[in-house]
Amino acid sequence: MNSATPPEPRRVAVTALGIVSPLGLGAPETLAALREGRDCVSAVRDFDVGRCRAKTAGQVGEVGDGDDERHHKASRMMIAAAREAQEQDRAFEPECMVIGTTSGGMS
């Protein structure tokens, strides 16, 4: 391929998804909250915000069972999302997982 030849377009098919969000745990709960226009913003409770300008945020509640407390909360969210995706497509093998936070509240 030379630089004058445009690359062939690539197609992507989403076969499964897992969602952990302040709106809900799992895709059905999150999508229902979006359809209803539900507000997920509340007072920050996981860390001290006394010296912060913002005192509210969309926060994910507890994720996982009591057996996995050895994992960081971010890891528990990733595990829950991967499990949800695997329930939808047993052949799903994650190549990449993405987690985002805008508050910097996670290490």
Tab-separated table of N, CA, C and O in Angstrom:
chain	number	residue	atom	x	y	z
A	1	MET	N	0.848	-1.181	0.000
A	1	MET	CA	0.000	0.000	0.000
A	1	MET	C	0.889	1.239	0.000
A	1	MET	O	1.825	1.346	0.782
A	2	ASN	N	0.602	2.166	-0.901
A	2	ASN	CA	1.366	3.411	-0.892
A	2	ASN	C	0.534	4.513	-0.247
A	2	ASN	O	-0.642	4.358	0.017
A	3	SER	N	1.159	5.639	-0.036
A	3	SER	CA	0.467	6.719	0.678
A	3	SER	C	-0.682	7.321	-0.116
A	3	SER	O	-1.544	7.981	0.443
A	4	ALA	N	-0.721	7.088	-1.447
A	4	ALA	CA	-1.813	7.618	-2.267
A	4	ALA	C	-3.054	6.741	-2.200
A	4	ALA	O	-4.138	7.163	-2.585
A	5	THR	N	-2.914	5.538	-1.722
A	5	THR	CA	-4.040	4.616	-1.637
A	5	THR	C	-4.701	4.746	-0.267
A	5	THR	O	-4.042	4.525	0.751
A	6	PRO	N	-5.974	5.122	-0.244
A	6	PRO	CA	-6.633	5.239	1.073
A	6	PRO	C	-6.806	3.847	1.697
A	6	PRO	O	-6.970	2.858	0.989
A	7	PRO	N	-6.731	3.784	3.010
A	7	PRO	CA	-6.893	2.479	3.672
A	7	PRO	C	-8.316	1.955	3.489
A	7	PRO	O	-9.266	2.720	3.355
A	8	GLU	N	-8.428	0.648	3.459
A	8	GLU	CA	-9.741	0.010	3.381
A	8	GLU	C	-10.509	0.315	4.662
A	8	GLU	O	-9.941	0.272	5.756
A	9	PRO	N	-11.788	0.659	4.533
A	9	PRO	CA	-12.558	0.912	5.757
A	9	PRO	C	-12.711	-0.376	6.559
A	9	PRO	O	-12.830	-1.457	5.988
A	10	ARG	N	-12.677	-0.243	7.861
A	10	ARG	CA	-12.850	-1.394	8.745
A	10	ARG	C	-14.221	-1.310	9.388
A	10	ARG	O	-14.687	-0.234	9.735
A	11	ARG	N	-14.841	-2.442	9.542
A	11	ARG	CA	-16.145	-2.491	10.185
A	11	ARG	C	-15.992	-3.086	11.572
A	11	ARG	O	-15.157	-3.944	11.804
A	12	VAL	N	-16.809	-2.611	12.476
A	12	VAL	CA	-16.801	-3.103	13.847
A	12	VAL	C	-18.210	-3.556	14.182
A	12	VAL	O	-19.186	-2.874	13.873
A	13	ALA	N	-18.307	-4.709	14.806
A	13	ALA	CA	-19.608	-5.205	15.260
A	13	ALA	C	-19.556	-5.349	16.780
A	13	ALA	O	-18.681	-6.013	17.313
A	14	VAL	N	-20.484	-4.711	17.460
A	14	VAL	CA	-20.574	-4.848	18.907
A	14	VAL	C	-21.434	-6.069	19.185
A	14	VAL	O	-22.610	-6.102	18.836
A	15	THR	N	-20.834	-7.072	19.793
A	15	THR	CA	-21.564	-8.314	20.062
A	15	THR	C	-22.038	-8.409	21.503
A	15	THR	O	-22.891	-9.227	21.817
A	16	ALA	N	-21.484	-7.577	22.358
A	16	ALA	CA	-21.863	-7.601	23.768
A	16	ALA	C	-21.380	-6.312	24.412
A	16	ALA	O	-20.472	-5.664	23.908
A	17	LEU	N	-22.027	-5.933	25.508
A	17	LEU	CA	-21.558	-4.775	26.248
A	17	LEU	C	-21.849	-4.967	27.718
A	17	LEU	O	-22.751	-5.699	28.103
A	18	GLY	N	-21.045	-4.325	28.501
A	18	GLY	CA	-21.244	-4.317	29.943
A	18	GLY	C	-21.144	-2.886	30.419
A	18	GLY	O	-20.222	-2.172	30.034
A	19	ILE	N	-22.101	-2.461	31.208
A	19	ILE	CA	-22.117	-1.070	31.681
A	19	ILE	C	-22.223	-1.033	33.198
A	19	ILE	O	-23.071	-1.693	33.786
A	20	VAL	N	-21.360	-0.257	33.789
A	20	VAL	CA	-21.449	0.087	35.205
A	20	VAL	C	-21.382	1.605	35.228
A	20	VAL	O	-20.395	2.193	34.805
A	21	SER	N	-22.455	2.242	35.663
A	21	SER	CA	-22.512	3.702	35.622
A	21	SER	C	-23.259	4.223	36.839
A	21	SER	O	-23.937	3.460	37.531
A	22	PRO	N	-23.178	5.531	37.075
A	22	PRO	CA	-23.971	6.105	38.160
A	22	PRO	C	-25.477	5.926	37.946
A	22	PRO	O	-26.247	5.969	38.892
A	23	LEU	N	-25.883	5.704	36.697
A	23	LEU	CA	-27.301	5.503	36.395
A	23	LEU	C	-27.784	4.093	36.716
A	23	LEU	O	-28.984	3.871	36.823
A	24	GLY	N	-26.871	3.143	36.818
A	24	GLY	CA	-27.284	1.789	37.135
A	24	GLY	C	-26.195	0.779	36.908
A	24	GLY	O	-25.196	1.035	36.240
A	25	LEU	N	-26.406	-0.401	37.469
A	25	LEU	CA	-25.476	-1.506	37.304
A	25	LEU	C	-26.027	-2.412	36.216
A	25	LEU	O	-27.074	-3.029	36.394
A	26	GLY	N	-25.372	-2.428	35.076
A	26	GLY	CA	-25.823	-3.228	33.952
A	26	GLY	C	-26.514	-2.391	32.896
A	26	GLY	O	-27.046	-1.307	33.181
A	27	ALA	N	-26.481	-2.891	31.673
A	27	ALA	CA	-27.067	-2.162	30.541
A	27	ALA	C	-28.569	-1.919	30.704
A	27	ALA	O	-29.021	-0.790	30.489
A	28	PRO	N	-29.386	-2.922	31.080
A	28	PRO	CA	-30.832	-2.661	31.176
A	28	PRO	C	-31.175	-1.545	32.163
A	28	PRO	O	-31.975	-0.659	31.857
A	29	GLU	N	-30.538	-1.563	33.325
A	29	GLU	CA	-30.812	-0.549	34.349
A	29	GLU	C	-30.331	0.836	33.885
A	29	GLU	O	-31.033	1.838	34.049
A	30	THR	N	-29.159	0.892	33.290
A	30	THR	CA	-28.611	2.156	32.816
A	30	THR	C	-29.449	2.730	31.680
A	30	THR	O	-29.777	3.928	31.672
A	31	LEU	N	-29.816	1.891	30.713
A	31	LEU	CA	-30.617	2.367	29.576
A	31	LEU	C	-32.013	2.822	30.026
A	31	LEU	O	-32.535	3.813	29.522
A	32	ALA	N	-32.604	2.119	30.998
A	32	ALA	CA	-33.908	2.541	31.526
A	32	ALA	C	-33.796	3.919	32.185
A	32	ALA	O	-34.657	4.781	31.999
A	33	ALA	N	-32.727	4.136	32.937
A	33	ALA	CA	-32.519	5.434	33.589
A	33	ALA	C	-32.339	6.541	32.554
A	33	ALA	O	-32.861	7.645	32.730
A	34	LEU	N	-31.644	6.250	31.471
A	34	LEU	CA	-31.479	7.243	30.404
A	34	LEU	C	-32.817	7.582	29.761
A	34	LEU	O	-33.128	8.750	29.542
A	35	ARG	N	-33.613	6.543	29.475
A	35	ARG	CA	-34.925	6.778	28.854
A	35	ARG	C	-35.826	7.619	29.748
A	35	ARG	O	-36.608	8.432	29.280
A	36	GLU	N	-35.740	7.385	31.055
A	36	GLU	CA	-36.582	8.109	32.014
A	36	GLU	C	-36.025	9.483	32.365
A	36	GLU	O	-36.673	10.248	33.085
A	37	GLY	N	-34.826	9.785	31.904
A	37	GLY	CA	-34.207	11.073	32.228
A	37	GLY	C	-33.846	11.183	33.688
A	37	GLY	O	-33.859	12.273	34.262
A	38	ARG	N	-33.525	10.062	34.307
A	38	ARG	CA	-33.219	10.038	35.736
A	38	ARG	C	-31.932	10.802	36.035
A	38	ARG	O	-30.970	10.739	35.294
A	39	ASP	N	-31.901	11.492	37.143
A	39	ASP	CA	-30.732	12.240	37.593
A	39	ASP	C	-29.933	11.344	38.529
A	39	ASP	O	-30.484	10.755	39.456
A	40	CYS	N	-28.647	11.251	38.306
A	40	CYS	CA	-27.820	10.389	39.153
A	40	CYS	C	-26.841	11.181	40.009
A	40	CYS	O	-25.983	10.608	40.664
A	41	VAL	N	-26.961	12.486	40.020
A	41	VAL	CA	-26.020	13.322	40.767
A	41	VAL	C	-26.457	13.404	42.223
A	41	VAL	O	-27.628	13.618	42.525
A	42	SER	N	-25.496	13.208	43.114
A	42	SER	CA	-25.770	13.277	44.556
A	42	SER	C	-24.528	13.800	45.270
A	42	SER	O	-23.475	13.983	44.660
A	43	ALA	N	-24.650	14.006	46.570
A	43	ALA	CA	-23.511	14.462	47.361
A	43	ALA	C	-22.406	13.405	47.320
A	43	ALA	O	-22.680	12.206	47.446
A	44	VAL	N	-21.170	13.837	47.142
A	44	VAL	CA	-20.036	12.910	47.113
A	44	VAL	C	-19.893	12.299	48.497
A	44	VAL	O	-19.903	13.004	49.510
A	45	ARG	N	-19.766	10.969	48.527
A	45	ARG	CA	-19.699	10.267	49.808
A	45	ARG	C	-18.454	9.401	49.970
A	45	ARG	O	-18.154	8.946	51.059
A	46	ASP	N	-17.715	9.157	48.885
A	46	ASP	CA	-16.593	8.220	48.966
A	46	ASP	C	-15.280	8.853	49.414
A	46	ASP	O	-14.342	8.145	49.751
A	47	PHE	N	-15.197	10.166	49.391
A	47	PHE	CA	-13.983	10.835	49.850
A	47	PHE	C	-14.336	12.246	50.299
A	47	PHE	O	-15.396	12.768	49.964
A	48	ASP	N	-13.447	12.845	51.072
A	48	ASP	CA	-13.677	14.183	51.630
A	48	ASP	C	-13.646	15.235	50.520
A	48	ASP	O	-12.681	15.307	49.755
A	49	VAL	N	-14.687	16.030	50.433
A	49	VAL	CA	-14.757	17.096	49.437
A	49	VAL	C	-14.740	18.472	50.094
A	49	VAL	O	-15.065	19.471	49.471
A	50	GLY	N	-14.337	18.516	51.356
A	50	GLY	CA	-14.341	19.766	52.109
A	50	GLY	C	-13.574	20.891	51.436
A	50	GLY	O	-13.974	22.040	51.511
A	51	ARG	N	-12.486	20.571	50.768
A	51	ARG	CA	-11.672	21.595	50.118
A	51	ARG	C	-11.894	21.633	48.609
A	51	ARG	O	-11.146	22.293	47.892
A	52	CYS	N	-12.912	20.933	48.135
A	52	CYS	CA	-13.210	20.900	46.699
A	52	CYS	C	-14.296	21.905	46.347
A	52	CYS	O	-15.158	22.209	47.169
A	53	ARG	N	-14.256	22.400	45.135
A	53	ARG	CA	-15.290	23.322	44.667
A	53	ARG	C	-16.608	22.579	44.462
A	53	ARG	O	-17.657	23.037	44.857
A	54	ALA	N	-16.541	21.408	43.821
A	54	ALA	CA	-17.749	20.616	43.568
A	54	ALA	C	-17.974	19.649	44.722
A	54	ALA	O	-17.043	18.985	45.183
A	55	LYS	N	-19.194	19.588	45.190
A	55	LYS	CA	-19.548	18.696	46.305
A	55	LYS	C	-20.482	17.578	45.858
A	55	LYS	O	-20.852	16.731	46.654
A	56	THR	N	-20.889	17.616	44.583
A	56	THR	CA	-21.794	16.601	44.054
A	56	THR	C	-21.184	15.963	42.809
A	56	THR	O	-20.317	16.554	42.157
A	57	ALA	N	-21.648	14.752	42.499
A	57	ALA	CA	-21.151	14.040	41.318
A	57	ALA	C	-22.058	12.842	41.050
A	57	ALA	O	-22.828	12.425	41.918
A	58	GLY	N	-21.947	12.298	39.857
A	58	GLY	CA	-22.573	11.017	39.556
A	58	GLY	C	-21.631	9.943	40.060
A	58	GLY	O	-20.462	9.904	39.677
A	59	GLN	N	-22.099	9.090	40.950
A	59	GLN	CA	-21.238	8.098	41.591
A	59	GLN	C	-21.799	6.693	41.419
A	59	GLN	O	-23.002	6.502	41.502
A	60	VAL	N	-20.916	5.759	41.230
A	60	VAL	CA	-21.314	4.353	41.145
A	60	VAL	C	-21.396	3.816	42.563
A	60	VAL	O	-20.485	4.022	43.372
A	61	GLY	N	-22.500	3.131	42.860
A	61	GLY	CA	-22.668	2.526	44.184
A	61	GLY	C	-21.767	1.317	44.351
A	61	GLY	O	-20.827	1.103	43.584
A	62	GLU	N	-22.056	0.512	45.336
A	62	GLU	CA	-21.257	-0.688	45.579
A	62	GLU	C	-21.401	-1.662	44.424
A	62	GLU	O	-22.480	-1.857	43.883
A	63	VAL	N	-20.303	-2.277	44.057
A	63	VAL	CA	-20.254	-3.220	42.946
A	63	VAL	C	-19.609	-4.500	43.435
A	63	VAL	O	-18.591	-4.458	44.117
A	64	GLY	N	-20.183	-5.630	43.077
A	64	GLY	CA	-19.610	-6.918	43.443
A	64	GLY	C	-20.163	-7.408	44.755
A	64	GLY	O	-20.929	-6.739	45.434
A	65	ASP	N	-19.748	-8.621	45.091
A	65	ASP	CA	-20.193	-9.202	46.360
A	65	ASP	C	-19.108	-9.001	47.416
A	65	ASP	O	-18.034	-8.502	47.131
A	66	GLY	N	-19.383	-9.388	48.614
A	66	GLY	CA	-18.452	-9.201	49.717
A	66	GLY	C	-17.159	-9.978	49.578
A	66	GLY	O	-16.181	-9.679	50.242
A	67	ASP	N	-17.148	-10.973	48.685
A	67	ASP	CA	-15.953	-11.800	48.519
A	67	ASP	C	-14.844	-11.113	47.747
A	67	ASP	O	-13.713	-11.554	47.776
A	68	ASP	N	-15.168	-10.063	47.028
A	68	ASP	CA	-14.127	-9.455	46.204
A	68	ASP	C	-13.662	-8.098	46.731
A	68	ASP	O	-13.210	-7.265	45.982
A	69	GLU	N	-13.729	-7.909	48.025
A	69	GLU	CA	-13.277	-6.657	48.629
A	69	GLU	C	-11.769	-6.478	48.485
A	69	GLU	O	-11.255	-5.387	48.694
A	70	ARG	N	-11.060	-7.532	48.115
A	70	ARG	CA	-9.611	-7.410	47.935
A	70	ARG	C	-9.270	-6.590	46.695
A	70	ARG	O	-8.150	-6.124	46.555
A	71	HIS	N	-10.242	-6.413	45.798
A	71	HIS	CA	-10.034	-5.627	44.587
A	71	HIS	C	-10.429	-4.174	44.812
A	71	HIS	O	-11.360	-3.874	45.553
A	72	HIS	N	-9.749	-3.292	44.136
A	72	HIS	CA	-10.086	-1.874	44.131
A	72	HIS	C	-11.471	-1.724	43.494
A	72	HIS	O	-11.871	-2.528	42.646
A	73	LYS	N	-12.207	-0.702	43.881
A	73	LYS	CA	-13.558	-0.498	43.348
A	73	LYS	C	-13.550	-0.418	41.818
A	73	LYS	O	-14.442	-0.942	41.155
A	74	ALA	N	-12.546	0.233	41.236
A	74	ALA	CA	-12.462	0.314	39.774
A	74	ALA	C	-12.334	-1.075	39.166
A	74	ALA	O	-12.944	-1.381	38.137
A	75	SER	N	-11.569	-1.950	39.795
A	75	SER	CA	-11.428	-3.323	39.306
A	75	SER	C	-12.752	-4.067	39.413
A	75	SER	O	-13.123	-4.821	38.506
A	76	ARG	N	-13.483	-3.868	40.503
A	76	ARG	CA	-14.785	-4.529	40.657
A	76	ARG	C	-15.760	-4.069	39.575
A	76	ARG	O	-16.554	-4.864	39.069
A	77	MET	N	-15.689	-2.790	39.201
A	77	MET	CA	-16.558	-2.294	38.130
A	77	MET	C	-16.192	-2.947	36.802
A	77	MET	O	-17.074	-3.339	36.030
A	78	MET	N	-14.900	-3.077	36.515
A	78	MET	CA	-14.463	-3.712	35.266
A	78	MET	C	-14.883	-5.179	35.229
A	78	MET	O	-15.333	-5.683	34.199
A	79	ILE	N	-14.763	-5.865	36.340
A	79	ILE	CA	-15.159	-7.273	36.411
A	79	ILE	C	-16.655	-7.407	36.165
A	79	ILE	O	-17.099	-8.279	35.413
A	80	ALA	N	-17.459	-6.542	36.775
A	80	ALA	CA	-18.912	-6.594	36.588
A	80	ALA	C	-19.284	-6.341	35.130
A	80	ALA	O	-20.146	-7.029	34.566
A	81	ALA	N	-18.643	-5.367	34.495
A	81	ALA	CA	-18.928	-5.067	33.093
A	81	ALA	C	-18.521	-6.233	32.191
A	81	ALA	O	-19.261	-6.609	31.274
A	82	ALA	N	-17.381	-6.839	32.461
A	82	ALA	CA	-16.926	-7.987	31.655
A	82	ALA	C	-17.871	-9.169	31.826
A	82	ALA	O	-18.202	-9.861	30.852
A	83	ARG	N	-18.325	-9.398	33.046
A	83	ARG	CA	-19.279	-10.502	33.278
A	83	ARG	C	-20.584	-10.278	32.519
A	83	ARG	O	-21.136	-11.211	31.941
A	84	GLU	N	-21.073	-9.042	32.529
A	84	GLU	CA	-22.306	-8.749	31.802
A	84	GLU	C	-22.116	-9.012	30.309
A	84	GLU	O	-22.977	-9.609	29.659
A	85	ALA	N	-21.007	-8.575	29.769
A	85	ALA	CA	-20.737	-8.798	28.341
A	85	ALA	C	-20.636	-10.285	28.037
A	85	ALA	O	-21.160	-10.764	27.028
A	86	GLN	N	-19.990	-11.042	28.911
A	86	GLN	CA	-19.846	-12.479	28.671
A	86	GLN	C	-21.170	-13.220	28.780
A	86	GLN	O	-21.365	-14.235	28.130
A	87	GLU	N	-22.101	-12.705	29.579
A	87	GLU	CA	-23.433	-13.315	29.641
A	87	GLU	C	-24.172	-13.155	28.319
A	87	GLU	O	-24.994	-13.991	27.957
A	88	GLN	N	-23.882	-12.088	27.584
A	88	GLN	CA	-24.540	-11.838	26.305
A	88	GLN	C	-23.886	-12.606	25.166
A	88	GLN	O	-24.543	-12.957	24.193
A	89	ASP	N	-22.588	-12.854	25.269
A	89	ASP	CA	-21.855	-13.536	24.207
A	89	ASP	C	-20.770	-14.380	24.856
A	89	ASP	O	-19.728	-13.870	25.247
A	90	ARG	N	-21.031	-15.676	24.962
A	90	ARG	CA	-20.091	-16.582	25.642
A	90	ARG	C	-18.729	-16.642	24.957
A	90	ARG	O	-17.740	-17.004	25.565
A	91	ALA	N	-18.664	-16.282	23.689
A	91	ALA	CA	-17.395	-16.297	22.965
A	91	ALA	C	-16.588	-15.019	23.193
A	91	ALA	O	-15.460	-14.911	22.754
A	92	PHE	N	-17.187	-14.050	23.891
A	92	PHE	CA	-16.522	-12.765	24.124
A	92	PHE	C	-15.246	-12.956	24.926
A	92	PHE	O	-15.251	-13.561	25.986
A	93	GLU	N	-14.161	-12.467	24.372
A	93	GLU	CA	-12.884	-12.433	25.076
A	93	GLU	C	-12.365	-11.007	24.964
A	93	GLU	O	-11.992	-10.578	23.879
A	94	PRO	N	-12.369	-10.263	26.057
A	94	PRO	CA	-11.985	-8.850	25.966
A	94	PRO	C	-10.562	-8.668	25.476
A	94	PRO	O	-9.652	-9.344	25.930
A	95	GLU	N	-10.417	-7.776	24.514
A	95	GLU	CA	-9.096	-7.377	24.042
A	95	GLU	C	-8.691	-6.080	24.715
A	95	GLU	O	-7.524	-5.803	24.896
A	96	CYS	N	-9.689	-5.286	25.052
A	96	CYS	CA	-9.442	-3.978	25.627
A	96	CYS	C	-10.648	-3.595	26.482
A	96	CYS	O	-11.782	-3.852	26.088
A	97	MET	N	-10.400	-3.026	27.631
A	97	MET	CA	-11.478	-2.518	28.461
A	97	MET	C	-11.121	-1.082	28.838
A	97	MET	O	-9.968	-0.754	29.034
A	98	VAL	N	-12.144	-0.240	28.910
A	98	VAL	CA	-11.908	1.175	29.167
A	98	VAL	C	-12.715	1.597	30.386
A	98	VAL	O	-13.888	1.245	30.515
A	99	ILE	N	-12.111	2.350	31.249
A	99	ILE	CA	-12.808	2.923	32.388
A	99	ILE	C	-12.520	4.420	32.386
A	99	ILE	O	-11.425	4.847	32.030
A	100	GLY	N	-13.544	5.196	32.711
A	100	GLY	CA	-13.357	6.638	32.723
A	100	GLY	C	-13.888	7.251	33.996
A	100	GLY	O	-14.868	6.788	34.554
A	101	THR	N	-13.221	8.252	34.471
A	101	THR	CA	-13.694	9.028	35.605
A	101	THR	C	-13.303	10.484	35.355
A	101	THR	O	-12.239	10.749	34.820
A	102	THR	N	-14.177	11.380	35.689
A	102	THR	CA	-13.861	12.785	35.461
A	102	THR	C	-13.505	13.507	36.752
A	102	THR	O	-12.958	14.591	36.711
A	103	SER	N	-13.787	12.895	37.886
A	103	SER	CA	-13.510	13.595	39.143
A	103	SER	C	-12.121	13.338	39.669
A	103	SER	O	-11.648	14.036	40.551
A	104	GLY	N	-11.474	12.302	39.165
A	104	GLY	CA	-10.169	11.951	39.711
A	104	GLY	C	-10.290	11.287	41.058
A	104	GLY	O	-9.328	11.174	41.798
A	105	GLY	N	-11.490	10.838	41.400
A	105	GLY	CA	-11.731	10.250	42.706
A	105	GLY	C	-11.172	8.863	42.876
A	105	GLY	O	-11.159	8.326	43.967
A	106	MET	N	-10.725	8.251	41.793
A	106	MET	CA	-10.163	6.902	41.890
A	106	MET	C	-8.662	6.968	41.683
A	106	MET	O	-8.164	7.784	40.939
A	107	SER	N	-7.992	6.056	42.338
A	107	SER	CA	-6.542	5.994	42.149
A	107	SER	C	-6.213	5.288	40.859
A	107	SER	O	-7.034	4.581	40.300
